Coordinates of C-alpha atoms and ligand atoms in Angstrom, one line a residue:
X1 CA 40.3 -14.7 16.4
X2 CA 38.3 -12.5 18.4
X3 CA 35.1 -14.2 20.0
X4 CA 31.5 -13.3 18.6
X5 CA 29.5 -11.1 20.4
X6 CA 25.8 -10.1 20.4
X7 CA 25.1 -6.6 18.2
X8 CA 24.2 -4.6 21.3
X9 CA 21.0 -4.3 23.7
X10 CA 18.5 -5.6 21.6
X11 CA 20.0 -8.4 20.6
X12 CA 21.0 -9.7 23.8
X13 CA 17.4 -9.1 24.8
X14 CA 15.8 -10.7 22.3
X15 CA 18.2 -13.9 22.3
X16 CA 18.1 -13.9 26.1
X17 CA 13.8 -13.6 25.9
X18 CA 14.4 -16.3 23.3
X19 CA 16.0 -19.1 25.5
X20 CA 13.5 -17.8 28.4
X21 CA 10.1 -18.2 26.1
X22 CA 9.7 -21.8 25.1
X23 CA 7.9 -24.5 26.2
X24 CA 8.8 -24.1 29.5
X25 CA 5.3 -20.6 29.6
X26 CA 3.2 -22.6 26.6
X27 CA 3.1 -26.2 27.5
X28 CA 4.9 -26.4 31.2
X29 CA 2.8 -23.4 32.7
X30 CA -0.5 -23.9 31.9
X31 CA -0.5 -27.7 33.0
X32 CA 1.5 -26.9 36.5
X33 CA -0.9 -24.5 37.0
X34 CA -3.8 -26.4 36.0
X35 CA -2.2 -29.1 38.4
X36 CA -1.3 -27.2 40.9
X37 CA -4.6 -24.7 42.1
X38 CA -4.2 -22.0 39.8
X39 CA -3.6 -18.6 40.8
X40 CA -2.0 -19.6 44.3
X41 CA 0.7 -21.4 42.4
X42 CA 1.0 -18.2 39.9
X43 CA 1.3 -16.0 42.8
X44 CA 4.3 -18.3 44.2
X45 CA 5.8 -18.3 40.8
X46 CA 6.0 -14.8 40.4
X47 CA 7.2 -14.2 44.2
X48 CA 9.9 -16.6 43.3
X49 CA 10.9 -14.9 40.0
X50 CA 11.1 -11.4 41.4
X51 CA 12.9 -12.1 45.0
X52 CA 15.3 -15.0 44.0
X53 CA 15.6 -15.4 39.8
X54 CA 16.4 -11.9 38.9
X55 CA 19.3 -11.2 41.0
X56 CA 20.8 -14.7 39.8
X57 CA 20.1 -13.9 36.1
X58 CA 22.1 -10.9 37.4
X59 CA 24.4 -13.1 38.8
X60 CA 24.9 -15.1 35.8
X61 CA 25.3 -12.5 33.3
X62 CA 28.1 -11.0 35.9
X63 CA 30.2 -14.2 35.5
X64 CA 29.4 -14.7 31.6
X65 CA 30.5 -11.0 30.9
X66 CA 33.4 -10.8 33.4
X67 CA 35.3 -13.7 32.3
X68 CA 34.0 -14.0 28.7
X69 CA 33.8 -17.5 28.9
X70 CA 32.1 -21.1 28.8
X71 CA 30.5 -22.0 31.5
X72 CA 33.1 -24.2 32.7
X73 CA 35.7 -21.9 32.2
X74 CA 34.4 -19.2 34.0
X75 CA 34.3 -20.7 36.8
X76 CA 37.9 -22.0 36.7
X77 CA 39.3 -18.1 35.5
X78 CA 37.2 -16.8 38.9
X79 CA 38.2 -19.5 41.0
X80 CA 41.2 -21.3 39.8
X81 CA 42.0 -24.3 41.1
X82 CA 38.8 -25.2 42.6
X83 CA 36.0 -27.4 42.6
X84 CA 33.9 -24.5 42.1
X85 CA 34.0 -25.0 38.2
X86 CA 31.8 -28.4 38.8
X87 CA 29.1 -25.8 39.0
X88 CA 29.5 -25.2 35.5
X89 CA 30.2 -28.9 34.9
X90 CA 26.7 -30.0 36.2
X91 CA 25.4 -27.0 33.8
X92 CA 26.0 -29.0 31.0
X93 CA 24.8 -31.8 31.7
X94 CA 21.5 -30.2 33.3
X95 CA 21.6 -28.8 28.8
X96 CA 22.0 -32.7 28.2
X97 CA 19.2 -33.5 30.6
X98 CA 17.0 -30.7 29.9
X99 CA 17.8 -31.3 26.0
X100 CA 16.5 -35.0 26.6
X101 CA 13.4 -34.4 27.0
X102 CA 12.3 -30.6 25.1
X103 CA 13.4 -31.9 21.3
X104 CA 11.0 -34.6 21.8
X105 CA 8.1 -32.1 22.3
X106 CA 9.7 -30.2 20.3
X107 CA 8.9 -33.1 17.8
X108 CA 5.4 -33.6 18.7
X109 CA 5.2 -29.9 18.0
X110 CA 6.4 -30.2 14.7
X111 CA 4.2 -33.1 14.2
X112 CA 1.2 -31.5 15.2
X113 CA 1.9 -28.4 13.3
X114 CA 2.1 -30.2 9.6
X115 CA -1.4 -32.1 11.3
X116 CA -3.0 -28.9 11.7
X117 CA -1.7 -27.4 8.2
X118 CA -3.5 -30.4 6.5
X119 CA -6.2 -30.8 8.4
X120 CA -6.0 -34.4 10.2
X121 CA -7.1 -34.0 13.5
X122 CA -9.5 -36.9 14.6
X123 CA -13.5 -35.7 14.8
X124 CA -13.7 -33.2 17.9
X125 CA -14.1 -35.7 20.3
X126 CA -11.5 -35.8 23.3
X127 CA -11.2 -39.6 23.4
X128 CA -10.2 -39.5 19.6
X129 CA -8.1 -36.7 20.4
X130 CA -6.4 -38.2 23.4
X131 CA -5.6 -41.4 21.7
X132 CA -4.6 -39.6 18.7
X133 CA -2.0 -38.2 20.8
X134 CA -1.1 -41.1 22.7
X135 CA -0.8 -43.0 19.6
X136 CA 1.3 -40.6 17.7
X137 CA 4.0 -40.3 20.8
X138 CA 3.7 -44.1 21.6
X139 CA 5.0 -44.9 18.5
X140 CA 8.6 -46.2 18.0
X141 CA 9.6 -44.1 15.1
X142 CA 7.6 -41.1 14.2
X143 CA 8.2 -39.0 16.9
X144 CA 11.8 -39.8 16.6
X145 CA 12.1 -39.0 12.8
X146 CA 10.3 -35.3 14.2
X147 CA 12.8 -34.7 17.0
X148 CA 15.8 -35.5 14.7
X149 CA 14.5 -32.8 12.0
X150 CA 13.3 -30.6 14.7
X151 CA 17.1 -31.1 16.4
X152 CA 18.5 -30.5 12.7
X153 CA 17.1 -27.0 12.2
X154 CA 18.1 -25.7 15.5
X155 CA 21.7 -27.3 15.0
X156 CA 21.8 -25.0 11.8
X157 CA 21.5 -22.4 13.6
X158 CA 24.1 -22.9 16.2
X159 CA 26.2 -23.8 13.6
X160 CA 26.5 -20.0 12.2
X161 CA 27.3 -18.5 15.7
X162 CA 26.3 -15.6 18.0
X163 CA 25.6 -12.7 16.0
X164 CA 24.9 -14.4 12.3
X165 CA 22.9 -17.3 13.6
X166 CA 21.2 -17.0 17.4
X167 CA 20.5 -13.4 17.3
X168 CA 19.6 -13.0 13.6
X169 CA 17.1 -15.5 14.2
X170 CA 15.8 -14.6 17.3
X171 CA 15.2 -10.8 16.1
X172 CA 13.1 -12.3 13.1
X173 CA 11.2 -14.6 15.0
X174 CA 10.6 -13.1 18.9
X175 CA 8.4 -9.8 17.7
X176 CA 6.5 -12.0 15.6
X177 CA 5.6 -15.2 18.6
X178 CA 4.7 -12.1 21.1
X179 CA 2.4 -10.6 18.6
X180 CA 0.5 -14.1 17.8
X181 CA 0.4 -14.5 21.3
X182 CA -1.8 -11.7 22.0
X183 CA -4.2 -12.4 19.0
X184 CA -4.5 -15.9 20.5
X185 CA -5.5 -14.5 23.7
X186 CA -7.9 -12.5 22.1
X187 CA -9.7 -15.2 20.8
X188 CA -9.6 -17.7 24.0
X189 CA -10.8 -14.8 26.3
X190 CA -13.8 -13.4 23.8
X191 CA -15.1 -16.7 23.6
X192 CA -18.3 -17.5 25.4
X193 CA -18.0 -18.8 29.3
X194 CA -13.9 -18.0 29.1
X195 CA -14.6 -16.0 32.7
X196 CA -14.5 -19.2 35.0
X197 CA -11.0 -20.1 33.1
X198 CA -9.9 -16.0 33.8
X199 CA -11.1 -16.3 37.5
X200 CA -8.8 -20.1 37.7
X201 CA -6.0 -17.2 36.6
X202 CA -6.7 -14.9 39.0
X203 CA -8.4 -16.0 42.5
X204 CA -6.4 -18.2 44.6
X205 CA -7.0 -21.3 46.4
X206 CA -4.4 -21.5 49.3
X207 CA -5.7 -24.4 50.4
X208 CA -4.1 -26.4 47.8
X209 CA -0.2 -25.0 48.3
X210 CA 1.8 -27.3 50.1
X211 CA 5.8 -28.4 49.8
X212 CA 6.0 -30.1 46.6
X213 CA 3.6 -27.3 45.0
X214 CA 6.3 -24.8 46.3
X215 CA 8.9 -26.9 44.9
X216 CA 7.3 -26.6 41.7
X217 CA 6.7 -23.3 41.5
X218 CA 10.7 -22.8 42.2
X219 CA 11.2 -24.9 39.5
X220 CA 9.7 -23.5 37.2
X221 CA 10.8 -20.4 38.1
X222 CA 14.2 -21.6 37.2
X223 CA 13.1 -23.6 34.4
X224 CA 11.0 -20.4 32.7
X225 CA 14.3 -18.2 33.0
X226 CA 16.9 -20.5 32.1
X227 CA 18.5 -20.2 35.0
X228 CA 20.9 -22.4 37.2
X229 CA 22.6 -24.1 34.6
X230 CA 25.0 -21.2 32.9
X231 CA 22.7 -20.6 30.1
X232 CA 22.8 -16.9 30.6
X233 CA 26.4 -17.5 32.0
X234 CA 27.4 -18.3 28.4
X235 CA 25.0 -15.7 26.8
X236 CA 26.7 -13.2 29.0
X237 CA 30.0 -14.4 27.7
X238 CA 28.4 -12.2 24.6
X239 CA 27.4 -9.3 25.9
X240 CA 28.9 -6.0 25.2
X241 CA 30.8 -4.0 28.2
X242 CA 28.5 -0.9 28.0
X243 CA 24.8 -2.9 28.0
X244 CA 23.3 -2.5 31.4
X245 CA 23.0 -6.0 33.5
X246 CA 20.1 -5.2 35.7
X247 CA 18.3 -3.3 33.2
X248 CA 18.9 -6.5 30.8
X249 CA 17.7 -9.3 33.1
X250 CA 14.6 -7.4 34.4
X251 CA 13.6 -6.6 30.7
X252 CA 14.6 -10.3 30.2
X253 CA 12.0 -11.4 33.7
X254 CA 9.5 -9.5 33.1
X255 CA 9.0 -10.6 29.2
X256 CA 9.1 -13.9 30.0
X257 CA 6.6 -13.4 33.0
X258 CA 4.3 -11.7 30.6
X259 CA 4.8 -14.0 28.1
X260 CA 3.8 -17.3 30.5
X261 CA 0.8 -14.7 31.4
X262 CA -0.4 -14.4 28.1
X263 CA 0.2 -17.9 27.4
X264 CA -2.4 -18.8 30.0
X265 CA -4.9 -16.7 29.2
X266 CA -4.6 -18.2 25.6
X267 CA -5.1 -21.5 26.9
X268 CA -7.1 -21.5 30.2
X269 CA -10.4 -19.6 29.4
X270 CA -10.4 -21.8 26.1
X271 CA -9.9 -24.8 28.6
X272 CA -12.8 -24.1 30.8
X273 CA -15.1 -22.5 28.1
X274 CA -15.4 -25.9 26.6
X275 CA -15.4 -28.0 29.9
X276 CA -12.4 -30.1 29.9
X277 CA -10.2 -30.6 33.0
X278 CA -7.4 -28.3 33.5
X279 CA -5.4 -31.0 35.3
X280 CA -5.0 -32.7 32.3
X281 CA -1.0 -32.7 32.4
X282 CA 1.7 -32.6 29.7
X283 CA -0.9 -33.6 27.1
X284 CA -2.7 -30.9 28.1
X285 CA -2.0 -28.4 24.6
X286 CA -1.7 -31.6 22.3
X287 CA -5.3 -32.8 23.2
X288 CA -7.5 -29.9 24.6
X289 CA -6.1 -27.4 22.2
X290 CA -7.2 -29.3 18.9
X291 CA -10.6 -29.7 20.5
X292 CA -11.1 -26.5 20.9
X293 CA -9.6 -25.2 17.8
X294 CA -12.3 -27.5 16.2
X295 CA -15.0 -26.0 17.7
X296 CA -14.1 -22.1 17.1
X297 CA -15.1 -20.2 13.7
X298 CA -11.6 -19.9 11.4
X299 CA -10.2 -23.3 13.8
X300 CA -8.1 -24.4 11.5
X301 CA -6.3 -21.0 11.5
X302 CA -5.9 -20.1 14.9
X303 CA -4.4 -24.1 15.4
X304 CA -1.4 -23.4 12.8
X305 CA -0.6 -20.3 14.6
X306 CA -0.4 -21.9 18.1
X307 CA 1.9 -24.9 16.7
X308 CA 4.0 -22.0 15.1
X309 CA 4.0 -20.4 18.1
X310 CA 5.0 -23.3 19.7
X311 CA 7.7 -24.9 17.3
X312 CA 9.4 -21.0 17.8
X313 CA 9.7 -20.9 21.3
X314 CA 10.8 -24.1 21.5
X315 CA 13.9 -23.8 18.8
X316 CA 15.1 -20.2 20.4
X317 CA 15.2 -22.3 23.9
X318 CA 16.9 -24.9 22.4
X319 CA 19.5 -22.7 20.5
X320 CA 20.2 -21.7 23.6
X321 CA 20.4 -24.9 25.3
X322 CA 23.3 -26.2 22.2
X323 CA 24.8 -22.9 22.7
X324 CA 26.0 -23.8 26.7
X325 CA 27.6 -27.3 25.5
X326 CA 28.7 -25.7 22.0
X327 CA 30.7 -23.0 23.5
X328 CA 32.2 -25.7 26.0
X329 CA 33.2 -27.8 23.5
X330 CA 34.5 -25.4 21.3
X331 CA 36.4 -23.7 23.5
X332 CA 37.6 -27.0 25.6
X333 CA 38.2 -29.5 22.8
X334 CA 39.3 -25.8 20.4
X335 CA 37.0 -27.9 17.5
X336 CA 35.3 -26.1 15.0
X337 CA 32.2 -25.0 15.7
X338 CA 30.1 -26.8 12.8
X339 CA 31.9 -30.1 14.1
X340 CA 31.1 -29.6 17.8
X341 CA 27.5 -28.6 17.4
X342 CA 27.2 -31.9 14.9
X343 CA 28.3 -34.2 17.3
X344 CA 26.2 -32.7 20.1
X345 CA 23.4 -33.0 18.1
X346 CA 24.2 -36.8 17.5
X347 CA 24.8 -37.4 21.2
X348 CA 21.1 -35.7 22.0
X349 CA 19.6 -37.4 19.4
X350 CA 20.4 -40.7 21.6
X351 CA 19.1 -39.2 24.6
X352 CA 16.0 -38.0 23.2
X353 CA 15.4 -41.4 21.3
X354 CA 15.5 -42.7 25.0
X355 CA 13.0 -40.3 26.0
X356 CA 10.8 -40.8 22.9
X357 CA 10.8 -44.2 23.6
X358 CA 9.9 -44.3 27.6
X359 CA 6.2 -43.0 26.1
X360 CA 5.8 -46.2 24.4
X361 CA 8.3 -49.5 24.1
X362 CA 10.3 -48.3 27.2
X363 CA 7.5 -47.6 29.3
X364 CA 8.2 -50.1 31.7
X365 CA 12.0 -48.9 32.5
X366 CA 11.9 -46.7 35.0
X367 CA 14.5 -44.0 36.6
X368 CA 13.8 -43.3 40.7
X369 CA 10.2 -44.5 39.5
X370 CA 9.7 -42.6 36.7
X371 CA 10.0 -42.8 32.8
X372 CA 12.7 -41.6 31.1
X373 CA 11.0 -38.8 29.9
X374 CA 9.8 -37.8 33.3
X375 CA 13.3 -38.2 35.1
X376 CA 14.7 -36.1 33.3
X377 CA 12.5 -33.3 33.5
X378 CA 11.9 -33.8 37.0
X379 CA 16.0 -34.1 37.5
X380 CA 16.7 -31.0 35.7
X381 CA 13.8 -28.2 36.8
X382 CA 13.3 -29.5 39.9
X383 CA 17.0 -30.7 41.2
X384 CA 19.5 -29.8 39.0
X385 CA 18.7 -25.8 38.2
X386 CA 18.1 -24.9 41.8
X387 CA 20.9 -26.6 42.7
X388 CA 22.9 -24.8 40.3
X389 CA 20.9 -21.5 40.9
X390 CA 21.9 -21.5 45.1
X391 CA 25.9 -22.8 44.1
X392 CA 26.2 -19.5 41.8
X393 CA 24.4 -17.4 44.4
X394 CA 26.7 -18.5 46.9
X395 CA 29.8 -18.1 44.6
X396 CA 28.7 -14.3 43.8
X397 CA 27.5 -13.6 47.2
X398 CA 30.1 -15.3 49.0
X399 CA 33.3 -16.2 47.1
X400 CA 33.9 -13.7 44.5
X401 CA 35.4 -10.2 46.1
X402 CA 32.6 -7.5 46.3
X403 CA 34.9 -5.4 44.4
X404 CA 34.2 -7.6 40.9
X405 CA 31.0 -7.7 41.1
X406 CA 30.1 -4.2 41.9
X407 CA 32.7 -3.1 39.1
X408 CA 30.7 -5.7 36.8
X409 CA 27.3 -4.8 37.8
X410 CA 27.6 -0.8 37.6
X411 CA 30.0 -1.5 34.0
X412 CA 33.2 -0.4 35.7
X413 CA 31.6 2.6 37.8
X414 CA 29.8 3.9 34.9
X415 CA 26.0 3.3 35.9
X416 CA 25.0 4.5 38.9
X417 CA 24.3 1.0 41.0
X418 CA 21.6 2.2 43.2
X419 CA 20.2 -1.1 43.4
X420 CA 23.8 -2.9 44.0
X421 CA 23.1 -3.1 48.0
X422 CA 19.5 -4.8 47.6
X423 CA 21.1 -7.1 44.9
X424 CA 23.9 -8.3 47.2
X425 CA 22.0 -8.4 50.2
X426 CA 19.6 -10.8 48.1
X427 CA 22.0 -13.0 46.4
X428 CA 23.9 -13.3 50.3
X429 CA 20.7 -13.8 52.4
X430 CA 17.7 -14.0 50.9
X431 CA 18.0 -16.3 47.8
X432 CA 20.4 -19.1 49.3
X433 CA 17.7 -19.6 52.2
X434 CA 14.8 -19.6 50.6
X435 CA 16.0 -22.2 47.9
X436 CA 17.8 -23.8 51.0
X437 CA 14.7 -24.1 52.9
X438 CA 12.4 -25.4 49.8
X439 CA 15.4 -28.6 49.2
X440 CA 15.4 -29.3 53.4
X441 CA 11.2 -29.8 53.5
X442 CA 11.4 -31.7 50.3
X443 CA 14.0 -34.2 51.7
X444 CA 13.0 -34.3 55.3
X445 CA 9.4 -35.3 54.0
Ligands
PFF1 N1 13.4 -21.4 29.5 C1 13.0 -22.4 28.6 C2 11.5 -22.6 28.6 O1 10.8 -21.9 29.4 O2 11.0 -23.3 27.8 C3 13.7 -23.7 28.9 C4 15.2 -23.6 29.1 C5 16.0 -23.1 28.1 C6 15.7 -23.9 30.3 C7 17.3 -22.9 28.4 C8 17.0 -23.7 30.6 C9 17.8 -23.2 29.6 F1 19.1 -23.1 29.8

């Protein structure tokens, strides 16, 4: 049987933008930022994307597209016997990690949309809205029942491949999310004192950057891009020979970037035009945004049409996410595809029950001194993506002949490669030091 492949440049693109949006620019973003000094941490952020992500989302698609393969495998076909193929093993269970945690918001998301379609969002006060929240995600079963329905729909998807399920659904839904963004931000930065909330955007406080900030930053770099853990190692897998890499990943970076962009400015001018604290952490669009919403002529309107926005970007990262372990197992254990995203989805569900859990009965178990839920975010963005992101670096830079990767990158001598030199001399130098350098400070700390 010959293996499924995306249509052609489009709907790569708007698969690959899919796995980058999610919740990583709507809900991740704005609090790290809020958290971490605002447009000094942006300015990191996008430093980070354009030196060090883009040549490894280059990096990734090389290996996807030249071996056609799992993650796994495509490691073992470059590099045969080798450990080098644990790179792709730790991939999949940063998807597990990773997975963990997101269907659970992915839940609340849910939850919060049908709240907002029916109107039951407590009286516009933020204590009422914080412990509506807290409430709702402390609770032992409801958030659960969301993140299994929420894990369902995305597992359909999967389930009817590359081309009939992923991309179909992507191209439907990615025009749509961008163009609600942009009516969002609209509204956030017309309404009345949004400037000090714009200015949090764009004038930096150095003052407040130190290692850990960095760290973050890098993170979530990694973590906006999907990169580090094969995801666009097995996306590449499906890319036709004659679409242009580079082209693909910068279209791919720079959506993305633009997206977590307009994302703020949807969320931060609302933030400061009503007063509330923009250090208010992962609850930060559960709690502040219904306030607002509240407050704003047509509310109720502009609330669906975040949580849509939302509940989107969340199930195209997702797809993605099912997509690294699906094509694994498939190709691995050779089971049918339906079976082996079924029983993935079972085995998340457990994980995220955990997850779900650590906000409320299993508060008090803690991981390296931190809930379930937090240990695996923290494990995956912050340890196990860059991690991931230097090994393949070092394996394109380092192990794999120049040859390949210049024959990959410029489609077999077809495209001109002008950029090849700056590429390699990134992916050699310049991007295994710099994440080098960011892991050494954090430990020796
Ligand atoms: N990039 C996604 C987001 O920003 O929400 C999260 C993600 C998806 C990370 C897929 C990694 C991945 F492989």
């Amino acid at each position: 049987m010959s293996r499924d492949e995306f249509s052609g440049f489009f709907g790569v693109l708007v698969a690959t933008v899919g796995s980058a949006v999610g919740l990583g620019n709507l809900w991740r973003f704005p609090y790290l930022v809020g958290q971490n000094g605002g447009a000094a941490f942006i300015l990191i952020y996008l430093a980070f994307v354009l030196i060090i992500c883009l040549p490894i989302a280059i990096s990734e698609f090389i290996i996807g597209r030249k071996t056609r393969a799992n993650t796994v495998r495509a490691f073992q076909i470059l590099a045969p016997k080798t450990a080098w193929s644990g790179i792709g093993i730790v991939g999949v269970l940063a998807a597990f990690s990773i997975l963990a945690f997101y269907t659970v918001v992915g839940g609340w998301t849910l939850d919060y949309l049908v709240r907002s379609v029916i109107h039951i969002f407590a009286k516009p006060d933020i204590s009422a809205l914080e412990s509506q929240f807290t409430t709702m995600v402390t609770s032992p079963v409801r958030p659960i029942v969301w993140t299994v329905v929420f894990m369902v729909v995305c597992a359909l998807i999967v389930m009817c491949g590359i081309k009939k399920g992923i991309e179909k659904y992507s191209r439907i839904m990615m025009p749509f999310l961008f163009l609600m963004i942009v009516i969002l931000m609209v509204r956030s930065v017309t309404l009345p004192g949004a400037s000090e909330g714009i200015s949090f955007l764009i004038k930096p406080d150095f003052s407040k950057i130190n290692t850990s900030v960095v760290l973050a930053a890098l993170g979530q770099a990694f973590f906006s891009l999907s990169l580090g853990m094969g995801c666009l190692i097995t996306y590449g897998s499906y890319v036709p020979n004659k679409e242009n890499l580079t082209k693909l990943s910068f279209t791919t970076a720079l959506s993305d970037t633009l997206f977590a962009m307009l994302a703020g400015l949807a969320i931060m001018p609302a933030v400061f035009a009503f007063g509330i604290s923009p250090q208010e952490g992962p609850g930060l669009v559960f709690i502040v945004l219904p306030r607002i919403f509240a407050q704003i002529p047509m509310g109720n309107v502009f609330a669906v049409m975040f949580f849509v926005i939302l509940l989107i970007a969340a199930i195209t990262s997702v797809i993605s996410l099912l997509e690294v372990v699906t094509a694994y197992v498939t190709e691995k254990l050779k089971l049918k595809r339906t079976v082996a995203v079924a029983g993935i989805t079972v085995i998340v569900t457990v994980f995220a029950s955990l997850s779900s859990l650590s906000q409320g009965v299993l508060k008090n178990v803690t991981v390296f001194g931190k809930s379930i839920f937090d240990f695996f975010d923290y494990l995956s963005a912050n340890i196990l993506l860059p991690l991931g992101g230097l090994s393949i670096v070092i394996f394109v830079g380092w192990y794999m002949k120049k040859s390949l990767v210049y024959q990959e990158f410029t489609n077999q001598g077809t495209l001109k490669g002008t950029l090849f030199r700056t590429y390699y001399f990134i992916i050699r130098y310049i991007a295994p030091v710099a994440i080098a350098i960011v892991f050494i400070d954090l430990i020796l700390r």
